[in-house]
Amino acid sequence: MQTLRKKSLEQLAKAPKIVAKGSLSSNEFSSHVLNSKQLQKFISQKAFDQIKQSIEKGTQISSSVADQIASAMKSWAVSKGASHYTHWFQPLTGTTAEKHESFFGLDLEGNQIEKFDGDQLVQQIPNASSFPSGGIRNTFEARGYTAWDPTSPAFLFENTLCIPTIFVSYTGESLDYKTPLLKSLQKLDDAATEICHFFDKNTSKVNATLGWEQEYFLIDRSLALTRPDLLLTGRTLIGHAPSKGQELNDHYFGSIPSRVSVFLKELEYECSFLGIPIKTRHNEVAPSQYEVAPVFENANLAVDHNTLLMEIMNKIASKHNFTVLFHEKPFDKINGSGKHTNWSLSTNNGVNLLSPGKTPMSNLQFLSFFINTIAAILKHEELIRASTVSASNDLRIGQNDAPSAMLSVYIGQHLLQVLDDLENVTKGKLSPEEKTDLKLNVIGKIPEILLDNTDRNRTSPIAFTGNKFEFRTVGSKANCAKLTTVLNAIVTEQLIEFKIAVDGLIDSKKMKKDDAIFNILREMITSVKKVLSEGNNGIVEGKSIRKSKALSEYKTSPEALPAYIKKSSVALFESLDILTSNELSARYQVDLEAYVSTLQIESRTLGDMARNHIIPTAIRYQNMLIENIRGLKEIYGDKFKSYAGEQLLILEQISNHIAEINEGVTKMINARKEAKNIEDYLEKAIQYAETVKPFLTSIRYHCDKLELTVDDTLWPLAKYRELLFVR
Ligand code: ADP
Ligand code: MG
């Protein structure tokens, strides 16, 4: 009997080429997005002003304006062929959710009537009681409300008007990633604008900007379907490394295979309609691994675009007979995937606050934001980590293909030198000549220094890359709103403290404003250097990481997640009114539950595969060997052992592996049963990590040994060489 794997391989060799849909003209970019320019055509100037005000300052929209906008949205969508609308939101599952409603209903006489006005636009009850809520909603009042987010434009996707919304509980607590993100953006705007006023009174708004780089694997779908593990867990739980991996580095930036380019062409085509500004696409380090990155946008929109992109990729991939793997570590011993998150601050005048300027004054502004961001990272490094860990990302973080579990910041030799110079300005009051020469000298030379800042480090967990910070610990599957909310919050807190300190010096010591700023920054440098890697205070020297006492190092989610409910985290989020301690505990619990569920599903899947796929296949091969040995005995009689010695050895080895696998599965099931009885979620997660997870490695070891022993024609699961190299 032929295995599904062999059939898939045969079919693949004969598969007809799929042609990509459409070719794009530039005026189609964003044509499926109801951006403010489009909206303005449909509504009165007064309504438009109100919505603009709401987008910029978070003010309320009146119900009559909401009606106007709803009607505009409907006309626009219907004119483009839409029949339905949905509130589109991002619950704590990490993906997106939607519930489609028709624009039209029937009245009592059976006539078609319109069913979409301001009320439907502004608020909906999706009755979504099965989304994770960390216990915030009691099931008897298990209603979550979705509420329109006017800062992210509505868009058309598959004939449906999608209205970006937030998702909150009956009692007003947030149940999604967007609500705290939006709040944090508002707070950051307030705090950063105040700091800008030290330098430029014309700044009226500061936006956090976000540019993600999405890594993923693209695997042939029919081969992926031979693997229950890929189907259920998104990663391979079994599979021996191929004889060729990524050693030759021939995939990285190599030419994109033609079947993949056809997929990418269609992806870009779809993204373009939706206004997702895809800019780069290239091969990544591992075979069959790729990356797609857009031009950066305002953080809120960038988050929406990333989640939307992942959704579109899944749909287009299945059309092209591919499976996209967003999992952080789909293949053992092969590089995993991340979602590098680039973060910066930009003013309403288009000034990037993390980009050095041309004058000493603008560089003092740059240094203020630069040093304060690093200080915020140092203070809340545990919280940053907590916002990026997950069972799947734990497999990547801290391994040799990815950032370490210790969150140091790389800023490059030149900026380190600048900080050293600043710190070494004579302590206390600036001497007259330092005021003029050294200060200007130090601050003035930053731009030319940065031009030369080419020593880019590519593996440190956080890096300053010339005009933005790049966070590399975010997992490929994750919703990047999680980290972005934390960044916005911690930098806001830090900027508020900075302003108080500077104002204090101005008031109490009658210091001039820029001297006060300079002095506070200089004081901060000594402590922020603890988080910096490389340079004369180096944490990283060559490749060996020297432990910094200032930084924690946690390798698993259960160790890292409690940082969410640490005193300093609760104080941070509560004081800024972004999340209450109740909401934080709920998120903490949701993440722990997800951790446990992931390990539970992986463990069950591996158990099934080991017993239903691997052991029967091994036994089938053993029977072939037994048949062979019997035949040899028939021919050679007593002397058969000198001809069948190796076969007997293989037979025995297989039996040993089978025994190890079967016993392992029994023990793993028992470990699960014990963990299941634990009520406390943290304890349960720790128990899973310590007693269930090790079996995933030990059982796999024996399955992988069998893969190398058993006849290839019998092996049911697509092998690494096929998954990674067949295109
Ligand atoms: P690399 O692989 O060297 O990091 P890429 O070009 O792949 O470079 O990615 C750079 C990412 O940084 C892109 O997603 C881009 O949008 C983003 N980016 C650039 N400037 C900013 C900025 N000011 N704010 C936020 N993100 C930015
Ligand atoms: Mg990058």
mmCIF file of C-alpha atoms in Angstrom, residues 334-543:
data_model
loop_
_atom_site.group_PDB
_atom_site.id
_atom_site.type_symbol
_atom_site.label_atom_id
_atom_site.label_comp_id
_atom_site.label_asym_id
_atom_site.label_seq_id
_atom_site.Cartn_x
_atom_site.Cartn_y
_atom_site.Cartn_z
ATOM 1 C CA ILE A 334 16.634 24.761 11.835
ATOM 2 C CA ASN A 335 16.352 28.524 12.443
ATOM 3 C CA GLY A 336 13.040 29.653 13.856
ATOM 4 C CA SER A 337 10.911 32.648 12.873
ATOM 5 C CA GLY A 338 10.442 35.948 14.626
ATOM 6 C CA LYS A 339 8.570 39.145 14.036
ATOM 7 C CA HIS A 340 11.175 41.852 14.483
ATOM 8 C CA THR A 341 9.341 44.853 15.824
ATOM 9 C CA ASN A 342 10.829 48.234 14.941
ATOM 10 C CA TRP A 343 9.617 51.071 17.121
ATOM 11 C CA SER A 344 10.140 54.788 17.036
ATOM 12 C CA LEU A 345 8.425 58.114 17.737
ATOM 13 C CA SER A 346 7.339 60.620 15.154
ATOM 14 C CA THR A 347 5.882 64.127 15.547
ATOM 15 C CA ASN A 348 3.026 65.745 13.655
ATOM 16 C CA ASN A 349 5.746 67.635 11.758
ATOM 17 C CA GLY A 350 7.295 64.387 10.574
ATOM 18 C CA VAL A 351 10.316 64.546 12.882
ATOM 19 C CA ASN A 352 11.585 61.110 13.926
ATOM 20 C CA LEU A 353 12.488 61.700 17.567
ATOM 21 C CA LEU A 354 14.908 58.787 17.575
ATOM 22 C CA SER A 355 16.820 60.117 14.631
ATOM 23 C CA PRO A 356 19.779 62.401 15.357
ATOM 24 C CA GLY A 357 19.326 65.906 14.037
ATOM 25 C CA LYS A 358 21.585 68.408 12.391
ATOM 26 C CA THR A 359 21.979 70.885 15.249
ATOM 27 C CA PRO A 360 23.165 70.406 18.851
ATOM 28 C CA MET A 361 19.679 71.322 20.048
ATOM 29 C CA SER A 362 17.933 68.721 17.927
ATOM 30 C CA ASN A 363 20.513 66.237 19.106
ATOM 31 C CA LEU A 364 19.732 67.051 22.688
ATOM 32 C CA GLN A 365 16.140 66.182 21.808
ATOM 33 C CA PHE A 366 17.303 62.948 20.180
ATOM 34 C CA LEU A 367 19.430 62.076 23.225
ATOM 35 C CA SER A 368 16.520 62.774 25.565
ATOM 36 C CA PHE A 369 14.282 60.251 23.819
ATOM 37 C CA PHE A 370 17.128 57.820 23.176
ATOM 38 C CA ILE A 371 18.415 57.695 26.764
ATOM 39 C CA ASN A 372 14.944 57.705 28.294
ATOM 40 C CA THR A 373 13.886 54.769 26.109
ATOM 41 C CA ILE A 374 16.909 52.780 27.239
ATOM 42 C CA ALA A 375 16.214 53.703 30.870
ATOM 43 C CA ALA A 376 12.618 52.498 30.476
ATOM 44 C CA ILE A 377 13.823 49.210 28.971
ATOM 45 C CA LEU A 378 16.256 48.711 31.848
ATOM 46 C CA LYS A 379 13.603 49.365 34.469
ATOM 47 C CA HIS A 380 10.995 47.100 32.892
ATOM 48 C CA GLU A 381 13.042 44.458 31.091
ATOM 49 C CA GLU A 382 11.098 41.686 32.818
ATOM 50 C CA LEU A 383 7.810 43.114 31.637
ATOM 51 C CA ILE A 384 9.114 43.395 28.086
ATOM 52 C CA ARG A 385 10.045 39.744 28.179
ATOM 53 C CA ALA A 386 6.682 38.768 29.649
ATOM 54 C CA SER A 387 4.985 40.445 26.696
ATOM 55 C CA THR A 388 6.888 38.328 24.184
ATOM 56 C CA VAL A 389 7.047 34.824 25.666
ATOM 57 C CA SER A 390 4.834 31.862 24.767
ATOM 58 C CA ALA A 391 5.225 28.104 24.677
ATOM 59 C CA SER A 392 6.161 28.272 21.006
ATOM 60 C CA ASN A 393 8.477 31.283 21.300
ATOM 61 C CA ASP A 394 10.301 29.629 24.226
ATOM 62 C CA LEU A 395 11.594 27.140 21.662
ATOM 63 C CA ARG A 396 13.304 29.981 19.837
ATOM 64 C CA ILE A 397 14.380 32.554 22.388
ATOM 65 C CA GLY A 398 17.834 31.938 23.686
ATOM 66 C CA GLN A 399 18.798 29.283 21.209
ATOM 67 C CA ASN A 400 21.616 29.856 18.814
ATOM 68 C CA ASP A 401 19.347 31.012 16.002
ATOM 69 C CA ALA A 402 17.724 33.786 17.996
ATOM 70 C CA PRO A 403 18.112 36.455 20.642
ATOM 71 C CA SER A 404 19.190 35.482 24.124
ATOM 72 C CA ALA A 405 16.795 35.323 27.023
ATOM 73 C CA MET A 406 18.621 38.277 28.567
ATOM 74 C CA LEU A 407 17.339 41.558 27.204
ATOM 75 C CA SER A 408 20.445 43.649 26.678
ATOM 76 C CA VAL A 409 20.416 46.556 24.240
ATOM 77 C CA TYR A 410 22.943 46.959 21.454
ATOM 78 C CA ILE A 411 23.594 50.549 20.382
ATOM 79 C CA GLY A 412 26.887 50.240 18.526
ATOM 80 C CA GLN A 413 30.390 51.398 19.452
ATOM 81 C CA HIS A 414 29.905 54.979 18.324
ATOM 82 C CA LEU A 415 26.892 55.790 20.425
ATOM 83 C CA LEU A 416 28.504 54.045 23.377
ATOM 84 C CA GLN A 417 31.409 56.431 22.933
ATOM 85 C CA VAL A 418 29.030 59.391 22.850
ATOM 86 C CA LEU A 419 27.462 58.252 26.116
ATOM 87 C CA ASP A 420 30.904 57.807 27.658
ATOM 88 C CA ASP A 421 31.899 61.300 26.582
ATOM 89 C CA LEU A 422 28.721 62.790 27.972
ATOM 90 C CA GLU A 423 29.126 60.960 31.240
ATOM 91 C CA ASN A 424 32.678 62.153 31.616
ATOM 92 C CA VAL A 425 31.894 65.819 31.368
ATOM 93 C CA THR A 426 33.132 67.188 34.716
ATOM 94 C CA LYS A 427 30.707 66.136 37.397
ATOM 95 C CA GLY A 428 28.417 68.715 38.905
ATOM 96 C CA LYS A 429 27.942 72.038 37.230
ATOM 97 C CA LEU A 430 29.256 72.341 33.719
ATOM 98 C CA SER A 431 32.443 74.384 33.458
ATOM 99 C CA PRO A 432 32.210 77.368 31.100
ATOM 100 C CA GLU A 433 34.325 75.821 28.379
ATOM 101 C CA GLU A 434 32.461 72.511 28.583
ATOM 102 C CA LYS A 435 29.262 74.395 28.104
ATOM 103 C CA THR A 436 30.424 75.718 24.819
ATOM 104 C CA ASP A 437 33.035 73.322 23.463
ATOM 105 C CA LEU A 438 32.628 69.898 24.898
ATOM 106 C CA LYS A 439 28.879 69.831 25.084
ATOM 107 C CA LEU A 440 28.506 71.121 21.569
ATOM 108 C CA ASN A 441 31.332 68.936 20.486
ATOM 109 C CA VAL A 442 29.828 65.803 21.975
ATOM 110 C CA ILE A 443 26.284 66.495 20.960
ATOM 111 C CA GLY A 444 27.186 68.137 17.693
ATOM 112 C CA LYS A 445 29.124 65.215 16.313
ATOM 113 C CA ILE A 446 26.372 62.642 16.569
ATOM 114 C CA PRO A 447 25.097 62.880 12.992
ATOM 115 C CA GLU A 448 28.451 62.206 11.379
ATOM 116 C CA ILE A 449 29.022 59.406 13.863
ATOM 117 C CA LEU A 450 25.759 57.782 12.942
ATOM 118 C CA LEU A 451 26.460 57.962 9.259
ATOM 119 C CA ASP A 452 29.284 55.641 10.043
ATOM 120 C CA ASN A 453 27.145 53.417 12.218
ATOM 121 C CA THR A 454 27.450 50.441 9.952
ATOM 122 C CA ASP A 455 28.519 47.888 12.529
ATOM 123 C CA ARG A 456 24.993 46.526 12.720
ATOM 124 C CA ASN A 457 24.563 43.678 15.068
ATOM 125 C CA ARG A 458 21.888 41.250 13.936
ATOM 126 C CA THR A 459 21.326 38.924 16.831
ATOM 127 C CA SER A 460 21.085 40.998 20.003
ATOM 128 C CA PRO A 461 17.562 40.929 21.453
ATOM 129 C CA ILE A 462 17.157 44.705 21.266
ATOM 130 C CA ALA A 463 19.163 46.972 18.991
ATOM 131 C CA PHE A 464 19.207 50.643 18.200
ATOM 132 C CA THR A 465 19.464 50.723 14.429
ATOM 133 C CA GLY A 466 20.189 54.356 13.612
ATOM 134 C CA ASN A 467 16.690 55.822 13.850
ATOM 135 C CA LYS A 468 14.574 53.254 15.725
ATOM 136 C CA PHE A 469 14.782 50.450 18.255
ATOM 137 C CA GLU A 470 14.426 46.946 16.912
ATOM 138 C CA PHE A 471 12.998 44.248 19.215
ATOM 139 C CA ARG A 472 13.882 40.812 17.972
ATOM 140 C CA THR A 473 12.361 38.649 20.662
ATOM 141 C CA VAL A 474 8.787 38.953 19.403
ATOM 142 C CA GLY A 475 7.541 35.642 18.039
ATOM 143 C CA SER A 476 6.440 35.261 14.424
ATOM 144 C CA LYS A 477 2.954 34.170 15.496
ATOM 145 C CA ALA A 478 2.460 36.866 18.121
ATOM 146 C CA ASN A 479 0.269 39.934 17.975
ATOM 147 C CA CYS A 480 2.813 42.753 18.113
ATOM 148 C CA ALA A 481 0.341 45.007 19.969
ATOM 149 C CA LYS A 482 1.378 43.199 23.133
ATOM 150 C CA LEU A 483 4.973 44.395 23.120
ATOM 151 C CA THR A 484 4.069 47.769 21.613
ATOM 152 C CA THR A 485 1.647 48.520 24.444
ATOM 153 C CA VAL A 486 4.365 47.745 26.974
ATOM 154 C CA LEU A 487 6.889 49.918 25.146
ATOM 155 C CA ASN A 488 4.495 52.832 24.914
ATOM 156 C CA ALA A 489 3.653 52.535 28.600
ATOM 157 C CA ILE A 490 7.176 52.218 29.963
ATOM 158 C CA VAL A 491 8.498 55.070 27.838
ATOM 159 C CA THR A 492 5.540 57.252 28.886
ATOM 160 C CA GLU A 493 6.276 56.611 32.558
ATOM 161 C CA GLN A 494 9.945 57.380 32.019
ATOM 162 C CA LEU A 495 9.261 60.610 30.094
ATOM 163 C CA ILE A 496 6.945 61.828 32.846
ATOM 164 C CA GLU A 497 9.678 61.209 35.440
ATOM 165 C CA PHE A 498 12.236 62.887 33.215
ATOM 166 C CA LYS A 499 10.093 65.999 32.857
ATOM 167 C CA ILE A 500 9.626 66.243 36.614
ATOM 168 C CA ALA A 501 13.388 65.918 37.143
ATOM 169 C CA VAL A 502 14.237 68.561 34.541
ATOM 170 C CA ASP A 503 11.571 70.988 35.798
ATOM 171 C CA GLY A 504 12.912 70.394 39.302
ATOM 172 C CA LEU A 505 16.398 71.539 38.326
ATOM 173 C CA ILE A 506 15.055 74.540 36.472
ATOM 174 C CA ASP A 507 12.943 75.596 39.441
ATOM 175 C CA SER A 508 15.207 74.773 42.371
ATOM 176 C CA LYS A 509 18.644 75.485 40.896
ATOM 177 C CA LYS A 510 17.488 78.193 38.495
ATOM 178 C CA MET A 511 19.292 76.269 35.789
ATOM 179 C CA LYS A 512 18.800 77.009 32.116
ATOM 180 C CA LYS A 513 16.561 74.474 30.377
ATOM 181 C CA ASP A 514 19.158 72.791 28.174
ATOM 182 C CA ASP A 515 21.675 72.649 31.040
ATOM 183 C CA ALA A 516 19.057 70.976 33.193
ATOM 184 C CA ILE A 517 18.277 68.431 30.466
ATOM 185 C CA PHE A 518 21.960 67.817 29.887
ATOM 186 C CA ASN A 519 22.584 67.245 33.603
ATOM 187 C CA ILE A 520 19.716 64.837 34.079
ATOM 188 C CA LEU A 521 20.703 62.852 31.007
ATOM 189 C CA ARG A 522 24.271 62.648 32.210
ATOM 190 C CA GLU A 523 23.126 61.283 35.551
ATOM 191 C CA MET A 524 21.008 58.676 33.808
ATOM 192 C CA ILE A 525 23.836 57.367 31.658
ATOM 193 C CA THR A 526 25.665 55.636 34.508
ATOM 194 C CA SER A 527 22.691 53.446 35.254
ATOM 195 C CA VAL A 528 21.469 52.842 31.697
ATOM 196 C CA LYS A 529 24.881 51.510 30.714
ATOM 197 C CA LYS A 530 24.063 48.375 32.677
ATOM 198 C CA VAL A 531 21.653 47.274 29.980
ATOM 199 C CA LEU A 532 23.947 48.009 27.045
ATOM 200 C CA SER A 533 25.841 45.244 25.363
ATOM 201 C CA GLU A 534 29.300 45.500 23.861
ATOM 202 C CA GLY A 535 31.750 48.331 24.273
ATOM 203 C CA ASN A 536 34.059 48.983 27.166
ATOM 204 C CA ASN A 537 31.467 48.003 29.753
ATOM 205 C CA GLY A 538 30.610 45.076 27.494
ATOM 206 C CA ILE A 539 28.122 42.424 28.379
ATOM 207 C CA VAL A 540 28.667 40.741 25.062
ATOM 208 C CA GLU A 541 32.239 40.144 24.072
ATOM 209 C CA GLY A 542 32.662 38.276 20.879
ATOM 210 C CA LYS A 543 29.884 35.770 21.122
#
